[in-house]
Amino acid sequence: MSGDARILRRAEELDLVEDVLSTIGHDIRNKLAAVRQASHYLKTKSQTTPLWETDPRMARFFALIDDQLEAADAMFRSHPVLAQIHVRRPEILDPSRVVGEAVRLCRESESVDIGEVLPGRPFADEAEIVVALRALVDNALDATESGRPAISGRPDGALYVFTVTNRGPRLDAESFRRFTSAFTTSREGRRGMGLSTARHVASRYGGTLALREDHASGQGDLTSIDLSVGQATAQPSSIDASSSRRILVVDDDESALITLAALLEDEGFDVVTASSLEDGERACAEGAPFAAVFIDYHIDGAVGTALVPAIRAHNASAAVVLVTGDAVGRLPSGVDGWIVKGGDPKALVEAAVGYARGPIKETGS
Amino acid sequence: MKFTQPNEQPSEQVRERYSVLVVDDDAALLETTVAVLEEQHKVVGTCFPREALRMARSGEYQVIVTDWMMPRMTGLELYRAVCQLDLGIACILMTGRMEEFAEENSREERKLLGLISKPFLPAQLLARVNQLGRLATMKMSVKRLRSGE
């Protein structure tokens, strides 16, 4: 739960580290690109000289430069160590609760108004959303010149939109773009990551961070920033008969298999179970497509992601969700998300139902 | 910069020789990008987007290869300004942050631009310049025919 300061801090750390790595990675990639291009030029030129023929190390060393550059580049694409900081657990969130938490944790909670927060089904990692909203509120507090900053929320189609407003210096689109880049902030003379992190969090859950252009009707210097995330689209009871209600659960731990299957059946899904990767593969090839496939992360002494190609071969649009007892780094390719074993069953089912309805896929995250 | 030699095959010249303007605020990247493209094209480089825009007005370039994130004027702003010149110049925007770029810019704009995602291989950049160079040359010919030149 977001009240756990440790989880919040770790979510914040993960976002911060990812942002810093992405920024450094970008700069280093530019340097690598210059080396790669210089090497290409030298190779092309030296291929026409006698040295190329007489010294075999010429060709070998140019190949070595290319290999090393590629290896260096790959280091910035995956960071297994990040999994040890915080495991993202997307779930259906209570908008009022995350707004309340964000305000409670901001720098001056007594100076912020909580406006209307309409019910909705934002689907995201709670700690990350609280951290992102807190950054927006802190930013609004900094920029406020008159009145009080306010935060509100409302569902808007496939998205849930949180809005933070304040009155202060006018923020134009270009400054907003700059402030949402890593290492820049609206605070004079400081460098920060808050808005950049908020933007990445929104994007991760199928939404955006946007400056609202509604300065009309004499509102003066009112700044409104919208942070949107994708919504879980419907309760299971409202799933119409034409959409798939079939779910596959693959787990070699029988008690875990039965528990998750029973919980999902209670929610109105047709659940097919498989106790090995092999059985799972067979189940994928039989019958109607699955809305979602839940796979134990450690199964049969292998990794559950081994099943992904078989799932995709028969169920292109199925949500693939890893069920895990411990940290899994970044989402492996072909996987839409994960849920954690052994937690609150209600939260697990809500997350499972969210995935079964495919909110992440639908919102394009 | 490399210029056509009399003994070069004319067919090669027609296929792969365009006037290319490279814009990057990173001097090392600028110099090496110019070196790679000079293998096949006539290339000029500048660290300054505004200077690039002035140079583009001369109408002698078919392709502009530009970095996205540059101080004072971004590659996208340069692209928009070049479009306004209406000379048929093709633009290739190099970005290491395709996701961020996609997030911030419309699909229509992304379709019009020649985007190349960093890191890329020198051969990929050459291929993209050739492809857009051909397109720009065709557009410029049509434009000339229409204006009765």
Tab-separated table of C-alpha atoms in Angstrom, chain A:
chain	number	residue	atom	x	y	z
A	1	MET	CA	0.000	0.000	0.000
A	2	SER	CA	1.189	3.486	-0.778
A	3	GLY	CA	1.339	4.427	2.901
A	4	ASP	CA	4.405	2.300	3.116
A	5	ALA	CA	7.102	4.939	2.859
A	6	ARG	CA	9.692	2.359	1.938
A	7	ILE	CA	7.764	1.181	-1.145
A	8	LEU	CA	7.219	4.789	-2.203
A	9	ARG	CA	10.859	5.627	-1.801
A	10	ARG	CA	11.877	2.580	-3.795
A	11	ALA	CA	9.412	3.342	-6.601
A	12	GLU	CA	10.834	6.845	-6.704
A	13	GLU	CA	14.380	5.500	-6.712
A	14	LEU	CA	13.601	3.122	-9.575
A	15	ASP	CA	12.089	5.908	-11.672
A	16	LEU	CA	14.982	8.184	-10.845
A	17	VAL	CA	17.625	5.583	-11.660
A	18	GLU	CA	15.891	4.691	-14.931
A	19	ASP	CA	15.685	8.349	-15.873
A	20	VAL	CA	19.324	8.994	-15.037
A	21	LEU	CA	20.422	5.863	-16.903
A	22	SER	CA	18.326	6.793	-19.899
A	23	THR	CA	19.851	10.279	-19.985
A	24	ILE	CA	23.409	9.078	-19.514
A	25	GLY	CA	22.750	6.256	-21.965
A	26	HIS	CA	21.591	8.754	-24.557
A	27	ASP	CA	24.720	10.875	-24.151
A	28	ILE	CA	27.035	7.883	-24.200
A	29	ARG	CA	25.313	6.490	-27.279
A	30	ASN	CA	26.145	9.725	-29.067
A	31	LYS	CA	29.790	9.234	-28.159
A	32	LEU	CA	29.684	5.607	-29.277
A	33	ALA	CA	28.093	6.699	-32.534
A	34	ALA	CA	30.991	9.075	-33.219
A	35	VAL	CA	33.481	6.266	-32.554
A	36	ARG	CA	31.516	3.859	-34.764
A	37	GLN	CA	31.420	6.351	-37.624
A	38	ALA	CA	35.092	7.257	-37.284
A	39	SER	CA	35.926	3.542	-37.300
A	40	HIS	CA	33.787	3.001	-40.393
A	41	TYR	CA	35.571	5.838	-42.180
A	42	LEU	CA	39.046	4.575	-41.237
A	43	LYS	CA	38.138	1.025	-42.245
A	44	THR	CA	36.845	2.144	-45.635
A	45	LYS	CA	39.986	4.178	-46.259
A	46	SER	CA	42.449	1.536	-45.046
A	47	GLN	CA	40.821	-1.215	-47.108
A	48	THR	CA	42.378	0.382	-50.176
A	49	THR	CA	45.913	0.407	-48.691
A	50	PRO	CA	48.522	-2.402	-48.824
A	51	LEU	CA	48.494	-2.551	-45.017
A	52	TRP	CA	44.992	-4.092	-45.104
A	53	GLU	CA	46.375	-7.059	-47.076
A	54	THR	CA	49.598	-7.517	-45.128
A	55	ASP	CA	48.353	-7.136	-41.541
A	56	PRO	CA	45.382	-9.403	-40.666
A	57	ARG	CA	44.888	-7.514	-37.413
A	58	MET	CA	43.552	-4.536	-39.374
A	59	ALA	CA	40.313	-6.320	-40.294
A	60	ARG	CA	40.146	-8.118	-36.959
A	61	PHE	CA	40.508	-4.958	-34.905
A	62	PHE	CA	37.870	-3.078	-36.857
A	63	ALA	CA	35.516	-6.011	-36.233
A	64	LEU	CA	36.524	-5.884	-32.568
A	65	ILE	CA	35.666	-2.177	-32.376
A	66	ASP	CA	32.209	-2.898	-33.806
A	67	ASP	CA	31.624	-5.778	-31.389
A	68	GLN	CA	32.720	-3.777	-28.377
A	69	LEU	CA	30.536	-0.841	-29.364
A	70	GLU	CA	27.563	-3.121	-29.684
A	71	ALA	CA	28.270	-4.694	-26.297
A	72	ALA	CA	28.607	-1.254	-24.676
A	73	ASP	CA	25.342	-0.161	-26.236
A	74	ALA	CA	23.551	-3.289	-25.007
A	75	MET	CA	24.551	-2.415	-21.434
A	76	PHE	CA	22.216	0.570	-21.555
A	77	ARG	CA	19.296	-1.448	-22.799
A	78	SER	CA	18.975	-3.808	-19.842
A	79	HIS	CA	19.720	-3.300	-16.185
A	80	PRO	CA	18.952	-6.479	-14.244
A	81	VAL	CA	19.982	-4.757	-11.026
A	82	LEU	CA	16.939	-2.450	-11.252
A	83	ALA	CA	14.680	-5.335	-10.272
A	84	GLN	CA	16.230	-5.219	-6.829
A	85	ILE	CA	15.017	-1.680	-6.249
A	86	HIS	CA	11.272	-1.950	-6.828
A	87	VAL	CA	8.957	-4.385	-8.558
A	88	ARG	CA	6.135	-2.640	-10.382
A	89	ARG	CA	2.725	-4.026	-9.484
A	90	PRO	CA	0.055	-2.517	-11.678
A	91	GLU	CA	-3.446	-2.792	-10.223
A	92	ILE	CA	-6.769	-0.985	-10.348
A	93	LEU	CA	-6.308	2.080	-8.154
A	94	ASP	CA	-8.723	4.066	-6.020
A	95	PRO	CA	-8.266	7.615	-7.414
A	96	SER	CA	-9.218	9.317	-4.108
A	97	ARG	CA	-6.692	7.265	-2.210
A	98	VAL	CA	-3.749	8.036	-4.526
A	99	VAL	CA	-4.661	11.730	-4.618
A	100	GLY	CA	-4.908	11.786	-0.810
A	101	GLU	CA	-1.550	10.062	-0.456
A	102	ALA	CA	0.154	12.404	-2.932
A	103	VAL	CA	-1.114	15.481	-1.067
A	104	ARG	CA	-0.286	14.009	2.341
A	105	LEU	CA	3.293	13.412	1.208
A	106	CYS	CA	3.887	16.709	-0.608
A	107	ARG	CA	5.952	19.503	0.932
A	108	GLU	CA	3.009	21.553	2.308
A	109	SER	CA	-0.077	19.377	2.393
A	110	GLU	CA	-2.093	21.995	4.306
A	111	SER	CA	-1.629	24.463	1.400
A	112	VAL	CA	-3.178	22.206	-1.253
A	113	ASP	CA	-6.878	21.856	-2.112
A	114	ILE	CA	-8.235	18.453	-3.068
A	115	GLY	CA	-10.960	19.100	-5.614
A	116	GLU	CA	-13.471	16.672	-7.056
A	117	VAL	CA	-11.962	13.229	-7.531
A	118	LEU	CA	-14.471	11.146	-9.487
A	119	PRO	CA	-14.447	7.357	-9.259
A	120	GLY	CA	-12.598	5.490	-11.975
A	121	ARG	CA	-10.350	2.525	-12.619
A	122	PRO	CA	-6.835	3.826	-13.279
A	123	PHE	CA	-4.580	0.824	-13.786
A	124	ALA	CA	-1.000	1.396	-12.642
A	125	ASP	CA	1.557	0.806	-9.912
A	126	GLU	CA	0.179	2.710	-6.935
A	127	ALA	CA	3.510	3.843	-5.492
A	128	GLU	CA	4.607	5.191	-8.871
A	129	ILE	CA	1.393	7.169	-9.385
A	130	VAL	CA	1.612	8.640	-5.870
A	131	VAL	CA	5.223	9.673	-6.519
A	132	ALA	CA	4.309	11.227	-9.880
A	133	LEU	CA	1.320	13.139	-8.492
A	134	ARG	CA	3.349	14.326	-5.524
A	135	ALA	CA	5.953	15.706	-7.958
A	136	LEU	CA	3.197	17.616	-9.795
A	137	VAL	CA	1.798	18.998	-6.535
A	138	ASP	CA	5.261	20.041	-5.312
A	139	ASN	CA	5.843	21.697	-8.657
A	140	ALA	CA	2.523	23.552	-8.392
A	141	LEU	CA	3.404	24.702	-4.848
A	142	ASP	CA	6.672	26.130	-6.162
A	143	ALA	CA	4.990	27.942	-9.022
A	144	THR	CA	2.031	29.342	-7.056
A	145	GLU	CA	1.933	33.128	-6.755
A	146	SER	CA	-1.659	33.557	-5.630
A	147	GLY	CA	-4.379	31.270	-4.317
A	148	ARG	CA	-3.832	27.598	-3.614
A	149	PRO	CA	-2.841	24.777	-5.923
A	150	ALA	CA	-5.499	22.105	-6.400
A	151	ILE	CA	-5.674	18.515	-7.543
A	152	SER	CA	-8.655	16.690	-9.000
A	153	GLY	CA	-9.381	13.593	-11.074
A	154	ARG	CA	-11.910	12.243	-13.533
A	155	PRO	CA	-12.329	9.326	-15.923
A	156	ASP	CA	-12.141	10.268	-19.595
A	157	GLY	CA	-12.906	7.361	-21.916
A	158	ALA	CA	-10.080	4.841	-21.868
A	159	LEU	CA	-8.029	7.127	-19.613
A	160	TYR	CA	-8.207	8.412	-16.067
A	161	VAL	CA	-6.977	12.010	-15.847
A	162	PHE	CA	-5.513	13.629	-12.729
A	163	THR	CA	-5.294	17.431	-13.002
A	164	VAL	CA	-3.074	19.705	-10.932
A	165	THR	CA	-3.679	23.456	-11.209
A	166	ASN	CA	-2.073	26.573	-9.806
A	167	ARG	CA	-1.912	30.303	-10.442
A	168	GLY	CA	1.533	31.637	-11.171
A	169	PRO	CA	3.881	32.577	-13.986
A	170	ARG	CA	2.488	31.499	-17.330
A	171	LEU	CA	3.952	28.214	-18.513
A	172	ASP	CA	4.232	27.963	-22.279
A	173	ALA	CA	4.459	24.723	-24.241
A	174	GLU	CA	8.192	25.046	-24.876
A	175	SER	CA	9.060	25.646	-21.196
A	176	PHE	CA	6.800	22.755	-20.255
A	177	ARG	CA	8.652	20.502	-22.677
A	178	ARG	CA	11.958	21.623	-21.196
A	179	PHE	CA	10.811	21.093	-17.598
A	180	THR	CA	9.622	17.596	-18.387
A	181	SER	CA	13.075	16.645	-19.669
A	182	ALA	CA	15.449	14.990	-17.244
A	183	PHE	CA	17.646	17.220	-15.072
A	184	THR	CA	15.602	20.385	-15.544
A	185	THR	CA	13.034	21.957	-13.255
A	186	SER	CA	10.862	25.040	-13.016
A	187	ARG	CA	12.680	25.990	-9.810
A	188	GLU	CA	15.195	28.684	-10.538
A	189	GLY	CA	18.771	27.508	-10.268
A	190	ARG	CA	17.914	23.886	-9.473
A	191	ARG	CA	18.019	20.710	-11.439
A	192	GLY	CA	15.494	17.958	-10.862
A	193	MET	CA	13.739	14.929	-12.205
A	194	GLY	CA	10.183	15.281	-10.843
A	195	LEU	CA	8.272	16.245	-13.983
A	196	SER	CA	10.424	14.030	-16.174
A	197	THR	CA	9.621	11.097	-13.912
A	198	ALA	CA	5.907	11.964	-13.933
A	199	ARG	CA	5.940	12.001	-17.721
A	200	HIS	CA	7.594	8.586	-17.895
A	201	VAL	CA	5.165	7.124	-15.352
A	202	ALA	CA	2.156	8.389	-17.355
A	203	SER	CA	3.629	6.999	-20.554
A	204	ARG	CA	4.378	3.642	-18.917
A	205	TYR	CA	0.686	3.188	-18.080
A	206	GLY	CA	-0.706	4.267	-21.437
A	207	GLY	CA	-1.228	7.960	-20.696
A	208	THR	CA	0.552	11.280	-21.068
A	209	LEU	CA	1.650	14.300	-19.080
A	210	ALA	CA	0.178	17.327	-20.811
A	211	LEU	CA	-0.104	21.055	-20.284
A	212	ARG	CA	-3.702	22.078	-20.737
A	213	GLU	CA	-4.180	25.082	-22.974
A	214	ASP	CA	-7.246	26.585	-21.336
A	215	HIS	CA	-6.164	30.111	-20.544
A	216	ALA	CA	-9.315	31.503	-22.114
A	217	SER	CA	-12.294	33.071	-20.314
A	218	GLY	CA	-10.215	35.467	-18.274
A	219	GLN	CA	-8.526	32.777	-16.218
A	220	GLY	CA	-5.270	34.667	-16.369
A	221	ASP	CA	-2.247	32.672	-15.446
A	222	LEU	CA	-3.928	29.438	-14.483
A	223	THR	CA	-1.689	26.488	-15.216
A	224	SER	CA	-3.286	23.038	-15.489
A	225	ILE	CA	-1.233	19.904	-15.929
A	226	ASP	CA	-2.990	16.621	-16.752
A	227	LEU	CA	-1.454	13.307	-15.861
A	228	SER	CA	-3.409	10.495	-17.491
A	229	VAL	CA	-3.105	6.725	-17.210
A	230	GLY	CA	-5.015	3.898	-18.875
A	231	GLN	CA	-8.123	2.535	-17.176
A	232	ALA	CA	-9.209	-1.030	-16.655
A	233	THR	CA	-12.198	-0.809	-18.915
A	234	ALA	CA	-14.997	-2.756	-17.228
A	235	GLN	CA	-16.139	-4.944	-14.385
A	236	PRO	CA	-16.138	-8.642	-15.290
A	237	SER	CA	-19.932	-8.735	-14.939
A	238	SER	CA	-20.281	-6.370	-17.863
A	239	ILE	CA	-18.103	-8.376	-20.224
A	240	ASP	CA	-20.318	-9.159	-23.181
A	241	ALA	CA	-20.634	-12.726	-24.381
A	242	SER	CA	-18.777	-12.104	-27.609
A	243	SER	CA	-15.492	-11.157	-25.947
A	244	SER	CA	-13.362	-13.968	-24.662
A	245	ARG	CA	-13.853	-14.998	-21.042
A	246	ARG	CA	-11.361	-17.815	-21.287
A	247	ILE	CA	-8.296	-17.615	-19.138
A	248	LEU	CA	-5.354	-19.979	-18.978
A	249	VAL	CA	-3.444	-20.387	-15.730
A	250	VAL	CA	-0.127	-22.263	-15.894
A	251	ASP	CA	1.578	-23.175	-12.616
A	252	ASP	CA	3.411	-26.270	-11.388
A	253	ASP	CA	2.465	-25.482	-7.793
A	254	GLU	CA	-0.918	-27.161	-7.466
A	255	SER	CA	-2.238	-25.107	-4.554
A	256	ALA	CA	-1.335	-21.809	-6.259
A	257	LEU	CA	-2.926	-23.062	-9.478
A	258	ILE	CA	-6.178	-24.028	-7.805
A	259	THR	CA	-6.372	-20.815	-5.784
A	260	LEU	CA	-5.923	-18.427	-8.692
A	261	ALA	CA	-8.221	-20.503	-10.911
A	262	ALA	CA	-10.948	-20.509	-8.247
A	263	LEU	CA	-10.673	-16.758	-7.660
A	264	LEU	CA	-10.950	-16.052	-11.376
A	265	GLU	CA	-13.857	-18.478	-11.788
A	266	ASP	CA	-15.662	-16.604	-9.029
A	267	GLU	CA	-15.294	-13.481	-11.180
A	268	GLY	CA	-17.101	-15.171	-14.037
A	269	PHE	CA	-14.196	-16.339	-16.196
A	270	ASP	CA	-13.826	-19.745	-17.814
A	271	VAL	CA	-10.511	-20.926	-16.455
A	272	VAL	CA	-8.351	-23.593	-18.046
A	273	THR	CA	-5.450	-24.851	-15.937
A	274	ALA	CA	-2.131	-26.408	-16.903
A	275	SER	CA	0.515	-27.692	-14.514
A	276	SER	CA	3.486	-27.682	-16.899
A	277	LEU	CA	4.792	-25.626	-19.800
A	278	GLU	CA	4.071	-28.551	-22.065
A	279	ASP	CA	0.422	-28.725	-20.936
A	280	GLY	CA	0.209	-24.959	-21.270
A	281	GLU	CA	1.448	-25.132	-24.837
A	282	ARG	CA	-1.165	-27.777	-25.665
A	283	ALA	CA	-3.935	-25.713	-24.055
A	284	CYS	CA	-2.946	-22.670	-26.119
A	285	ALA	CA	-3.454	-24.591	-29.337
A	286	GLU	CA	-6.910	-25.886	-28.356
A	287	GLY	CA	-10.286	-24.165	-28.313
A	288	ALA	CA	-11.183	-20.482	-28.459
A	289	PRO	CA	-8.509	-17.811	-27.884
A	290	PHE	CA	-7.717	-16.806	-24.319
A	291	ALA	CA	-8.310	-13.264	-23.028
A	292	ALA	CA	-5.319	-13.693	-20.744
A	293	VAL	CA	-2.679	-16.238	-19.820
A	294	PHE	CA	-1.208	-16.263	-16.313
A	295	ILE	CA	2.109	-18.107	-16.104
A	296	ASP	CA	4.139	-18.949	-13.049
A	297	TYR	CA	7.502	-17.236	-13.459
A	298	HIS	CA	9.529	-20.192	-12.150
A	299	ILE	CA	8.017	-23.337	-13.581
A	300	ASP	CA	9.423	-26.773	-14.392
A	301	GLY	CA	12.873	-25.534	-13.471
A	302	ALA	CA	12.551	-23.047	-16.345
A	303	VAL	CA	11.236	-19.517	-16.806
A	304	GLY	CA	7.571	-19.069	-17.643
A	305	THR	CA	8.375	-16.728	-20.514
A	306	ALA	CA	9.387	-19.838	-22.498
A	307	LEU	CA	5.657	-20.228	-23.162
A	308	VAL	CA	5.272	-16.796	-24.770
A	309	PRO	CA	5.919	-17.879	-28.404
A	310	ALA	CA	3.337	-20.674	-28.118
A	311	ILE	CA	0.788	-18.268	-26.616
A	312	ARG	CA	1.357	-15.663	-29.296
A	313	ALA	CA	1.158	-18.252	-32.069
A	314	HIS	CA	-2.483	-18.983	-31.203
A	315	ASN	CA	-3.614	-16.008	-29.097
A	316	ALA	CA	-2.089	-12.892	-30.624
A	317	SER	CA	-4.150	-10.495	-28.496
A	318	ALA	CA	-4.041	-12.349	-25.161
A	319	ALA	CA	-2.622	-10.487	-22.188
A	320	VAL	CA	0.385	-12.450	-20.957
A	321	VAL	CA	0.911	-12.027	-17.223
A	322	LEU	CA	3.689	-13.501	-15.121
A	323	VAL	CA	2.725	-14.677	-11.652
A	324	THR	CA	5.742	-14.278	-9.466
A	325	GLY	CA	6.806	-14.652	-5.879
A	326	ASP	CA	9.790	-12.365	-6.161
A	327	ALA	CA	11.323	-9.561	-8.178
A	328	VAL	CA	11.296	-9.843	-11.969
A	329	GLY	CA	13.286	-6.957	-13.617
A	330	ARG	CA	11.793	-5.202	-16.563
A	331	LEU	CA	8.930	-6.754	-18.480
A	332	PRO	CA	10.393	-9.472	-20.687
A	333	SER	CA	9.541	-9.237	-24.359
A	334	GLY	CA	6.011	-10.402	-25.167
A	335	VAL	CA	4.825	-10.078	-21.571
A	336	ASP	CA	2.204	-7.492	-20.610
A	337	GLY	CA	2.700	-7.428	-16.882
A	338	TRP	CA	2.962	-9.403	-13.691
A	339	ILE	CA	1.142	-9.993	-10.476
A	340	VAL	CA	2.608	-11.067	-7.184
A	341	LYS	CA	1.732	-14.360	-5.506
A	342	GLY	CA	0.721	-14.539	-1.900
A	343	GLY	CA	-0.523	-10.974	-1.560
A	344	ASP	CA	-4.064	-9.818	-0.828
A	345	PRO	CA	-6.301	-12.157	-2.919
A	346	LYS	CA	-8.745	-9.324	-3.672
A	347	ALA	CA	-5.966	-7.140	-5.082
A	348	LEU	CA	-4.643	-10.098	-7.050
A	349	VAL	CA	-8.044	-10.775	-8.604
A	350	GLU	CA	-8.551	-7.084	-9.422
A	351	ALA	CA	-5.188	-6.997	-11.140
A	352	ALA	CA	-5.893	-10.278	-12.911
A	353	VAL	CA	-9.275	-9.018	-14.099
A	354	GLY	CA	-7.631	-5.793	-15.255
A	355	TYR	CA	-5.180	-7.745	-17.331
A	356	ALA	CA	-7.866	-10.091	-18.620
A	357	ARG	CA	-9.709	-7.049	-19.943
A	358	GLY	CA	-6.456	-5.889	-21.479
A	359	PRO	CA	-6.288	-2.265	-20.267
A	360	ILE	CA	-2.577	-1.998	-20.886
A	361	LYS	CA	-2.763	-3.350	-24.400
A	362	GLU	CA	-5.771	-1.206	-25.259
A	363	THR	CA	-4.122	1.970	-24.124
A	364	GLY	CA	-0.975	1.153	-26.046
A	365	SER	CA	1.527	1.012	-23.212
